[in-house]
PDB file of C-alpha atoms in Angstrom:
ATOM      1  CA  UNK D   1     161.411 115.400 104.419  1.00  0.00           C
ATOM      2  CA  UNK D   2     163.517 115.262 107.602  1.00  0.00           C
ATOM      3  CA  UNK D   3     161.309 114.861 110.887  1.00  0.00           C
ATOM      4  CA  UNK D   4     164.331 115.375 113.398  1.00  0.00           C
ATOM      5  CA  UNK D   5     165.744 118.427 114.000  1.00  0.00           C
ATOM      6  CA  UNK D   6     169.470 118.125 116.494  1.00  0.00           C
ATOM      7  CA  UNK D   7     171.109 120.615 118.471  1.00  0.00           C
ATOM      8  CA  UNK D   8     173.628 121.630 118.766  1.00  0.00           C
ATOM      9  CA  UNK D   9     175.008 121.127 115.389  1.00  0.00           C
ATOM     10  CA  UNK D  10     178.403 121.113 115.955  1.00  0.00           C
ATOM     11  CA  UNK D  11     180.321 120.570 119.603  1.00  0.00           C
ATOM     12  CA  UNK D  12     183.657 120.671 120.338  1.00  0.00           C
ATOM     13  CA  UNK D  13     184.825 119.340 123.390  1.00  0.00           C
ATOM     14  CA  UNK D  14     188.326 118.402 125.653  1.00  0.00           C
ATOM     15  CA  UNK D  15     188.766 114.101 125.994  1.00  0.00           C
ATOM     16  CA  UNK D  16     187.318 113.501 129.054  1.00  0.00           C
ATOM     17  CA  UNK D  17     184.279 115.284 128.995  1.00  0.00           C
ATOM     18  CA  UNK D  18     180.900 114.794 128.668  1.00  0.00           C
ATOM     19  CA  UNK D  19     179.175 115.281 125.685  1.00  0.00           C
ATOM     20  CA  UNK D  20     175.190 115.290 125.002  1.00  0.00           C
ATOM     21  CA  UNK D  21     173.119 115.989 121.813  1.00  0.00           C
ATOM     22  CA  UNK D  22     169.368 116.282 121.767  1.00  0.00           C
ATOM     23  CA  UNK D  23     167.025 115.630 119.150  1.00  0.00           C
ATOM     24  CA  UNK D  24     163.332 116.970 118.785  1.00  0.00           C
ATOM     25  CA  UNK D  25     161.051 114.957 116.545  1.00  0.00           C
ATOM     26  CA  UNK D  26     157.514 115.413 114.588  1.00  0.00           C
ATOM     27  CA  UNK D  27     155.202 112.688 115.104  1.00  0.00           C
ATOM     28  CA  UNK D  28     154.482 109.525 116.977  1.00  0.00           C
ATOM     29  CA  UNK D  29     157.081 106.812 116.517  1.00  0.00           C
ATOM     30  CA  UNK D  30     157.470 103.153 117.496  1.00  0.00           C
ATOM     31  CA  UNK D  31     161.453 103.715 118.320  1.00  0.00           C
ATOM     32  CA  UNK D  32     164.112 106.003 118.211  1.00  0.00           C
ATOM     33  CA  UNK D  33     167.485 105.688 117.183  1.00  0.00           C
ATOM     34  CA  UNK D  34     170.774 106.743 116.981  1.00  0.00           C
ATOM     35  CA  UNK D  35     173.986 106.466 114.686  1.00  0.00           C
ATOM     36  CA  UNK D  36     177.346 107.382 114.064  1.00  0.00           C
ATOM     37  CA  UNK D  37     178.980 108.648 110.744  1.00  0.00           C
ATOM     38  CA  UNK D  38     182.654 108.704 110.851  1.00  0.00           C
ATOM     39  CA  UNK D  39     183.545 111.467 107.737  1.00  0.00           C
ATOM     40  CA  UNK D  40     183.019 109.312 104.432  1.00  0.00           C
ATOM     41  CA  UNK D  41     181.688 106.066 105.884  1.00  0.00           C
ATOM     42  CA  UNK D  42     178.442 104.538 106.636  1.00  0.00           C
ATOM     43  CA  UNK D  43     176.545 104.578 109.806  1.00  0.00           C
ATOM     44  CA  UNK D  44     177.080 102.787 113.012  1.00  0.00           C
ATOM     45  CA  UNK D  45     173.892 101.465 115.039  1.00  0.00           C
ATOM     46  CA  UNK D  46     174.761 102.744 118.246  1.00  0.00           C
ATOM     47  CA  UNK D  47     171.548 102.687 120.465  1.00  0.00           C
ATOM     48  CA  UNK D  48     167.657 101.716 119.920  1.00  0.00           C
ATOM     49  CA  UNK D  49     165.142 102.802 121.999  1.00  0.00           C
ATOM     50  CA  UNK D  50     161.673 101.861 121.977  1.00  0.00           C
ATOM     51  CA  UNK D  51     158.540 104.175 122.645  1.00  0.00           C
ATOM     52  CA  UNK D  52     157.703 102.509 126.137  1.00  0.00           C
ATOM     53  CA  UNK D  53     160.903 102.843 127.148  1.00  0.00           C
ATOM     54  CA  UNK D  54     162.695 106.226 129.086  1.00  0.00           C
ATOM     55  CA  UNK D  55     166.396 105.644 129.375  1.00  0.00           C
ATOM     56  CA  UNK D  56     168.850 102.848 128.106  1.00  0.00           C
ATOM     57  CA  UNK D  57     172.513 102.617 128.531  1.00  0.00           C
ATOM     58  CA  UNK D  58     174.893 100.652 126.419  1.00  0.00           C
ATOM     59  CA  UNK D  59     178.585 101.291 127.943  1.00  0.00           C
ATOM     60  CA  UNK D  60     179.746 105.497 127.845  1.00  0.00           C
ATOM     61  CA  UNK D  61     176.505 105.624 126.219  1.00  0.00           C
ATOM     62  CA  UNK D  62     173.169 107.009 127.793  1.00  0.00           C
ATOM     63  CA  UNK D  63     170.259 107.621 125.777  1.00  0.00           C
ATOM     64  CA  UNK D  64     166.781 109.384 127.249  1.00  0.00           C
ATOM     65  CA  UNK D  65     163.461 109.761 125.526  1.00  0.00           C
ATOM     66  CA  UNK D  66     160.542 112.037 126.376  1.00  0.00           C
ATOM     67  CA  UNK D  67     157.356 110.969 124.322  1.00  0.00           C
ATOM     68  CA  UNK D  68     155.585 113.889 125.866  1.00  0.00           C
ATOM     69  CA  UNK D  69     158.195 116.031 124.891  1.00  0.00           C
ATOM     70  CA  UNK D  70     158.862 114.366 121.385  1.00  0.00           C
ATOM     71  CA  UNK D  71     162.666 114.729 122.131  1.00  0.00           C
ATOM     72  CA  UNK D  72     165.457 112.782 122.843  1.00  0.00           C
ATOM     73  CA  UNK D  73     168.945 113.108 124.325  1.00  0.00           C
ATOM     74  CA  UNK D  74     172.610 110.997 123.872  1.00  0.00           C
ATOM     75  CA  UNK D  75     175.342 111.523 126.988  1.00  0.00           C
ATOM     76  CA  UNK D  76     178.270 110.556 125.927  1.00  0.00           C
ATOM     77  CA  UNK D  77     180.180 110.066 129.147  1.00  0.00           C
ATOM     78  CA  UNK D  78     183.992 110.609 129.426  1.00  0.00           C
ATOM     79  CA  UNK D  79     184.908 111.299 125.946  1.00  0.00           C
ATOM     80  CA  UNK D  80     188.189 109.781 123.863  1.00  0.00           C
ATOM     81  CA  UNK D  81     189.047 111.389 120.401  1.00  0.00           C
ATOM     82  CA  UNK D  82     188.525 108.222 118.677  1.00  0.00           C
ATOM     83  CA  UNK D  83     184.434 109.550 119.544  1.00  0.00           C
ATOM     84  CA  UNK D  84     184.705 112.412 117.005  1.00  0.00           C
ATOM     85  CA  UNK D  85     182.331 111.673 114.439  1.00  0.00           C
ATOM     86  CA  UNK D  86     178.593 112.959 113.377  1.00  0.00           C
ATOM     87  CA  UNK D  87     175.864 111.960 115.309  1.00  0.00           C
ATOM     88  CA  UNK D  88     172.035 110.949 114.186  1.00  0.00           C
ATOM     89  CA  UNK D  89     169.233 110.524 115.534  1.00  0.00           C
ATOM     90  CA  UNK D  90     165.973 108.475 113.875  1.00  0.00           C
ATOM     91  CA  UNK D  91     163.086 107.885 114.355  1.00  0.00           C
ATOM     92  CA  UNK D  92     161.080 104.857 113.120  1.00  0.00           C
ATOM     93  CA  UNK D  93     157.511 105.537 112.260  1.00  0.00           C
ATOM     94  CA  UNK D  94     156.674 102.280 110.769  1.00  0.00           C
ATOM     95  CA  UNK D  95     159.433 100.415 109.490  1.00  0.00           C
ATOM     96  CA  UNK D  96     161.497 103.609 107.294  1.00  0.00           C
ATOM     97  CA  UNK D  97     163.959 105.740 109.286  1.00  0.00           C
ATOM     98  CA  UNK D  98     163.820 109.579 109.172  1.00  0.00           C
ATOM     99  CA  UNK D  99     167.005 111.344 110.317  1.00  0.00           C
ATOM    100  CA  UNK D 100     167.707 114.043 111.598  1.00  0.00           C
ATOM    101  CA  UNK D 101     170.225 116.912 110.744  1.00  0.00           C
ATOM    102  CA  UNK D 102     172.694 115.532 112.726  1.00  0.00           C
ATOM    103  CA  UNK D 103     175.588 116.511 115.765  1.00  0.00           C
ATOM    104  CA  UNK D 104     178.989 116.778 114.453  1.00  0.00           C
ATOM    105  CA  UNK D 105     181.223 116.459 117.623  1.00  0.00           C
ATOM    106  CA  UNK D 106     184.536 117.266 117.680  1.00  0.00           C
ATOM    107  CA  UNK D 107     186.830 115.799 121.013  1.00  0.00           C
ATOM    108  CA  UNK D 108     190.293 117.170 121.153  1.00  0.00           C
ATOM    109  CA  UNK D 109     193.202 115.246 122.566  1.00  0.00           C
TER     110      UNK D 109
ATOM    111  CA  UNK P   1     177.104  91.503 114.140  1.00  0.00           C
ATOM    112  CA  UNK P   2     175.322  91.864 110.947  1.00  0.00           C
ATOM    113  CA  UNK P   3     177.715  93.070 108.179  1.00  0.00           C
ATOM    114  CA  UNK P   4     176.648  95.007 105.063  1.00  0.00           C
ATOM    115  CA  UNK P   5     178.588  95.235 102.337  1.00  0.00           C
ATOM    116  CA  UNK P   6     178.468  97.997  99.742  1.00  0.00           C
ATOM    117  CA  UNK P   7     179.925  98.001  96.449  1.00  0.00           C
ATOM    118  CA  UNK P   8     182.057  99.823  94.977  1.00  0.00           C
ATOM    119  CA  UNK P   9     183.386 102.614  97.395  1.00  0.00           C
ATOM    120  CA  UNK P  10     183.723 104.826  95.045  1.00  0.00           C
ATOM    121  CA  UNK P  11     183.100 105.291  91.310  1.00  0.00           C
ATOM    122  CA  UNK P  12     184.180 108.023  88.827  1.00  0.00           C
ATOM    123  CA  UNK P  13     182.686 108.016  85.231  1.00  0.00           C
ATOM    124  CA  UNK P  14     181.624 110.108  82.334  1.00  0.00           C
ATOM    125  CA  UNK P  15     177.983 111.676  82.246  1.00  0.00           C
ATOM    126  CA  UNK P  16     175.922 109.252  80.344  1.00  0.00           C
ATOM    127  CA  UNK P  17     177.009 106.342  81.937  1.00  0.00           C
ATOM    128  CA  UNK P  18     175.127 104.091  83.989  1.00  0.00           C
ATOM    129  CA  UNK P  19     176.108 102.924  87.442  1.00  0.00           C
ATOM    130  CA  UNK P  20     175.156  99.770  89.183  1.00  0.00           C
ATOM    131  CA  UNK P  21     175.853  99.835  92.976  1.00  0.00           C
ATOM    132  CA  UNK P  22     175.586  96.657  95.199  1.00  0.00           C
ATOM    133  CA  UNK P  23     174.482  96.152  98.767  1.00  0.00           C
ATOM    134  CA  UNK P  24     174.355  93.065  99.969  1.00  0.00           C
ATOM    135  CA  UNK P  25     173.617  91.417 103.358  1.00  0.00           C
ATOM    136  CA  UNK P  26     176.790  88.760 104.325  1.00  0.00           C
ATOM    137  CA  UNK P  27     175.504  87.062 107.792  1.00  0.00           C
ATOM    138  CA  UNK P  28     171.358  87.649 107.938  1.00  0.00           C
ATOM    139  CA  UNK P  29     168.401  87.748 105.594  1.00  0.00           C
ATOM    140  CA  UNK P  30     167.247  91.050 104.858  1.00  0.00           C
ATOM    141  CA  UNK P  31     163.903  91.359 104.243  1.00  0.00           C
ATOM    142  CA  UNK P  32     164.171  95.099 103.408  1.00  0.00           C
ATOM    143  CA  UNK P  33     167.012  96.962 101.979  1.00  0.00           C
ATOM    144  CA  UNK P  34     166.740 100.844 101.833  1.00  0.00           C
ATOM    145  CA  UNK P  35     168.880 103.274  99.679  1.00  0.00           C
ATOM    146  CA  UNK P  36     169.809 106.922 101.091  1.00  0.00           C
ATOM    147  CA  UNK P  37     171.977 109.986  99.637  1.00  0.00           C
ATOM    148  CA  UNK P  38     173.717 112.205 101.192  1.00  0.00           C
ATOM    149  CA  UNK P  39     175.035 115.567 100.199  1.00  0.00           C
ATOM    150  CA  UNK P  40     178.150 117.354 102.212  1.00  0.00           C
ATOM    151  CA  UNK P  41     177.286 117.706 105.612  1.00  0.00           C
ATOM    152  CA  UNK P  42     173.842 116.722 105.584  1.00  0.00           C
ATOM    153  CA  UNK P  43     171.603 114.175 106.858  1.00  0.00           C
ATOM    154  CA  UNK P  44     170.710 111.428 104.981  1.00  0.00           C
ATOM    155  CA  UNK P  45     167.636 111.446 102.566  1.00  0.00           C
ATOM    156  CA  UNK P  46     165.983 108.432 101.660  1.00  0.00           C
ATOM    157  CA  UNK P  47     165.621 107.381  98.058  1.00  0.00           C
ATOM    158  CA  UNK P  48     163.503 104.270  98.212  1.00  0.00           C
ATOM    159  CA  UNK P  49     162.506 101.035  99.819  1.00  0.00           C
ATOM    160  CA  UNK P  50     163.395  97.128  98.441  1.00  0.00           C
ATOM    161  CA  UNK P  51     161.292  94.195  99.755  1.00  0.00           C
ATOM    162  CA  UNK P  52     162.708  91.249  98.046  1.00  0.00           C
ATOM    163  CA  UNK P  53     160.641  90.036  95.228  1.00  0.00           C
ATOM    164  CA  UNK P  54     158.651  93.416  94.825  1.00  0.00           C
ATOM    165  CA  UNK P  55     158.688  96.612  93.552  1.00  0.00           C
ATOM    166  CA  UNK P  56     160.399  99.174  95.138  1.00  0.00           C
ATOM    167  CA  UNK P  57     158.573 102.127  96.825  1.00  0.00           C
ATOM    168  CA  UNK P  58     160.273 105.447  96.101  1.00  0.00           C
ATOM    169  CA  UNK P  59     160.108 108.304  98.195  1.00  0.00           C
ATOM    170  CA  UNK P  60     158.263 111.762  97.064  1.00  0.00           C
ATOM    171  CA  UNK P  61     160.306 113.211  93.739  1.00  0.00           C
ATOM    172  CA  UNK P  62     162.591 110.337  93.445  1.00  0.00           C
ATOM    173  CA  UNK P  63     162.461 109.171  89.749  1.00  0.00           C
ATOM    174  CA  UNK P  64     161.962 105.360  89.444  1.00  0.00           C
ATOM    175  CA  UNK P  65     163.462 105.651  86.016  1.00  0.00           C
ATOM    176  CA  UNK P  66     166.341 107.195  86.919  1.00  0.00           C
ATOM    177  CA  UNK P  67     167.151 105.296  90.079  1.00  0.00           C
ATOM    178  CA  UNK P  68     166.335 101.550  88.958  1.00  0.00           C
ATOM    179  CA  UNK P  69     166.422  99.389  92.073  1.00  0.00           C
ATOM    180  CA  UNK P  70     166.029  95.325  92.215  1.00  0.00           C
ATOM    181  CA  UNK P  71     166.231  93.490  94.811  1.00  0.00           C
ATOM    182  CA  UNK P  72     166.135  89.850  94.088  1.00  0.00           C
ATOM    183  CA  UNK P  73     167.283  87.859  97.023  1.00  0.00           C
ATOM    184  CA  UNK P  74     167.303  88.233 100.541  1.00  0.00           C
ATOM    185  CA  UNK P  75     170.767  89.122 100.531  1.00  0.00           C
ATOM    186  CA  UNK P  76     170.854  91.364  97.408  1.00  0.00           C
ATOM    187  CA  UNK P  77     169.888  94.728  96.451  1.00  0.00           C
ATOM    188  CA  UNK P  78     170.857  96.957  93.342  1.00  0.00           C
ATOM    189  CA  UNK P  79     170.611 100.676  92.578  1.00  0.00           C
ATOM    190  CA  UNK P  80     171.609 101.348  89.410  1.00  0.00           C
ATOM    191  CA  UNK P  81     171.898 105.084  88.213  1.00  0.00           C
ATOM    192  CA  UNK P  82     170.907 104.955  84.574  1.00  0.00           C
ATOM    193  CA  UNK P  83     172.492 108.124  81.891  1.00  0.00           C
ATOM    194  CA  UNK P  84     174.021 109.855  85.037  1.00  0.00           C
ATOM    195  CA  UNK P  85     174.798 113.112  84.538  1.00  0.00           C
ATOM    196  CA  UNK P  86     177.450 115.282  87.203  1.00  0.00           C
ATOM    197  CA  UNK P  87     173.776 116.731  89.321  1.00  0.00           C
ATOM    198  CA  UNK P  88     173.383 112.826  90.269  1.00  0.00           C
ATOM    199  CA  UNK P  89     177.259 113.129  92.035  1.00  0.00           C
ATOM    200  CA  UNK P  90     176.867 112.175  95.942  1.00  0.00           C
ATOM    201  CA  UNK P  91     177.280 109.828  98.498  1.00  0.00           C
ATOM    202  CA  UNK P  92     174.674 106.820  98.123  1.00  0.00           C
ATOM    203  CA  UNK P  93     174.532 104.328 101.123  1.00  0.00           C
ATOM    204  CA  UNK P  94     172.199 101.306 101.270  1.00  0.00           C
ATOM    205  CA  UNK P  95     170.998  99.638 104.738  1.00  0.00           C
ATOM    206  CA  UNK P  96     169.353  96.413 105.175  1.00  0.00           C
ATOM    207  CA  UNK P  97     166.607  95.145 108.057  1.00  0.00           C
ATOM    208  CA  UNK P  98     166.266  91.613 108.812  1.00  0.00           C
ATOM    209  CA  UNK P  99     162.934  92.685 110.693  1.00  0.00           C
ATOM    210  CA  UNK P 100     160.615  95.107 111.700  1.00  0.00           C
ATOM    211  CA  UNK P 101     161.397  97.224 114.680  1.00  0.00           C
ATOM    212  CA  UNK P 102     164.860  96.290 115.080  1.00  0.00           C
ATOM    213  CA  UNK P 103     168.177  98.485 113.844  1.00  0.00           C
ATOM    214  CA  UNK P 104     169.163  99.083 109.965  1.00  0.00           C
ATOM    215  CA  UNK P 105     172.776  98.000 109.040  1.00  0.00           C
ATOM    216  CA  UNK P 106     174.487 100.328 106.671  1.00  0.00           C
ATOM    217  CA  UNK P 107     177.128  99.457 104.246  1.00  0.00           C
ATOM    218  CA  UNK P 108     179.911 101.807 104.063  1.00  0.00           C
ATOM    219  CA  UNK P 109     178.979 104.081 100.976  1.00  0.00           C
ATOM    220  CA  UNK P 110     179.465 104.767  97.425  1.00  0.00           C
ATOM    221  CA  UNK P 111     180.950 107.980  96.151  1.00  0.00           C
ATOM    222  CA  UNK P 112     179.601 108.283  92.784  1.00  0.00           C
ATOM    223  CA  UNK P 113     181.300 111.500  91.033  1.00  0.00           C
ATOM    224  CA  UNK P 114     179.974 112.496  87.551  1.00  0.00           C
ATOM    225  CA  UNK P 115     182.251 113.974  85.196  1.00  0.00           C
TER     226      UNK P 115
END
């Protein structure tokens, strides 16, 4: 069964700007993590963040994590069209990854 | 980075075939391999789990029978879709883990379409 649940579920944005997606999760976790799906392809490790740990960047990418809040959020700062893709979250309770729905973000030229 | 490699891409036979898909690891040792599908625009739903040299642990309505999957190196894991029939068309993607705790690698997919 999926544990995540992501909002929004689709965004559509103008290159340039910022775009975040949040994802809301079930029980406790050792990490959290997020991929991207470009349409008919396999998933891209983008970002792993561990239960200890609050925020991590990795270039445009900035990734939060409330384990109070069971929720997570990924900025994607100053968008390019090549981001448009889906976006996951998981969450790693022990080794198996459940995903949630997923973010399908569309950036326009 | 670590690669995965998936094969084939795609695959279009008659019902009552069976398919074998690969997924292997080219640059690390994967200790555990794990096989999703994934329906249009939907998440991914995973199938089972492959620790090389044992059994694989299937998730909650998965049929073992059905979905035969051997992993028999560190590198190597099969699914193999025995008498499919057109409701077993999707998207089937494979990931391995060298360890515990750090990211899954995917390969890039196999469209398996049922006639």
């Amino acid at each position: 069964s999926q544990q995540g649940e992501e909002d929004p579920q689709a965004l559509s944005i103008q290159e340039g700007e910022n775009a975040t997606m949040n994802c809301s999760y079930k029980t406790s976790i050792n990490n959290l993590q997020w991929y991207r799906q470009n349409s008919g392809r396999g998933l891209v490790h983008l970002i792993l963040i561990r239960s200890n740990e609050r925020e991590k960047h990795s270039g445009r990418l900035r990734v939060t994590l409330d384990t109070s809040k069971k929720s997570s959020s990924l900025l994607i700062t100053a968008s390019r069209a090549a981001d448009t893709a889906s976006y996951f979250c998981a969450t790693d309770g022990g080794g198996k990854l459940i995903f949630g729905q997923g973010t399908e973000l569309s950036v326009k030229p | 980075g670590a690669v995965v490699s998936q094969h084939p891409s795609w695959v279009i036979c008659k019902s009552g075939t069976s398919v074998k898909i690969e997924c292997r690891s080219l640059d690390f040792q994967a200790t555990t391999m794990f096989w999703y599908r994934q329906f249009p625009k939907q998440s991914l739903m995973l199938m089972a789990t492959s620790n090389e040299g044992s059994k694989a642990t299937y998730e909650q309505g998965v049929e073992k029978d059905k979905f035969l999957i051997n992993h028999a190196s560190l590198t190597l894991s099969t699914l193999t879709v025995t008498s499919a029939h057109p409701e077993d068309s999707s998207f089937y993607i494979c990931s391995a883990m060298g360890t515990v705790n750090q990211p899954q690698h995917f390969g890039d997919g196999t469209r398996l379409s049922i006639l």
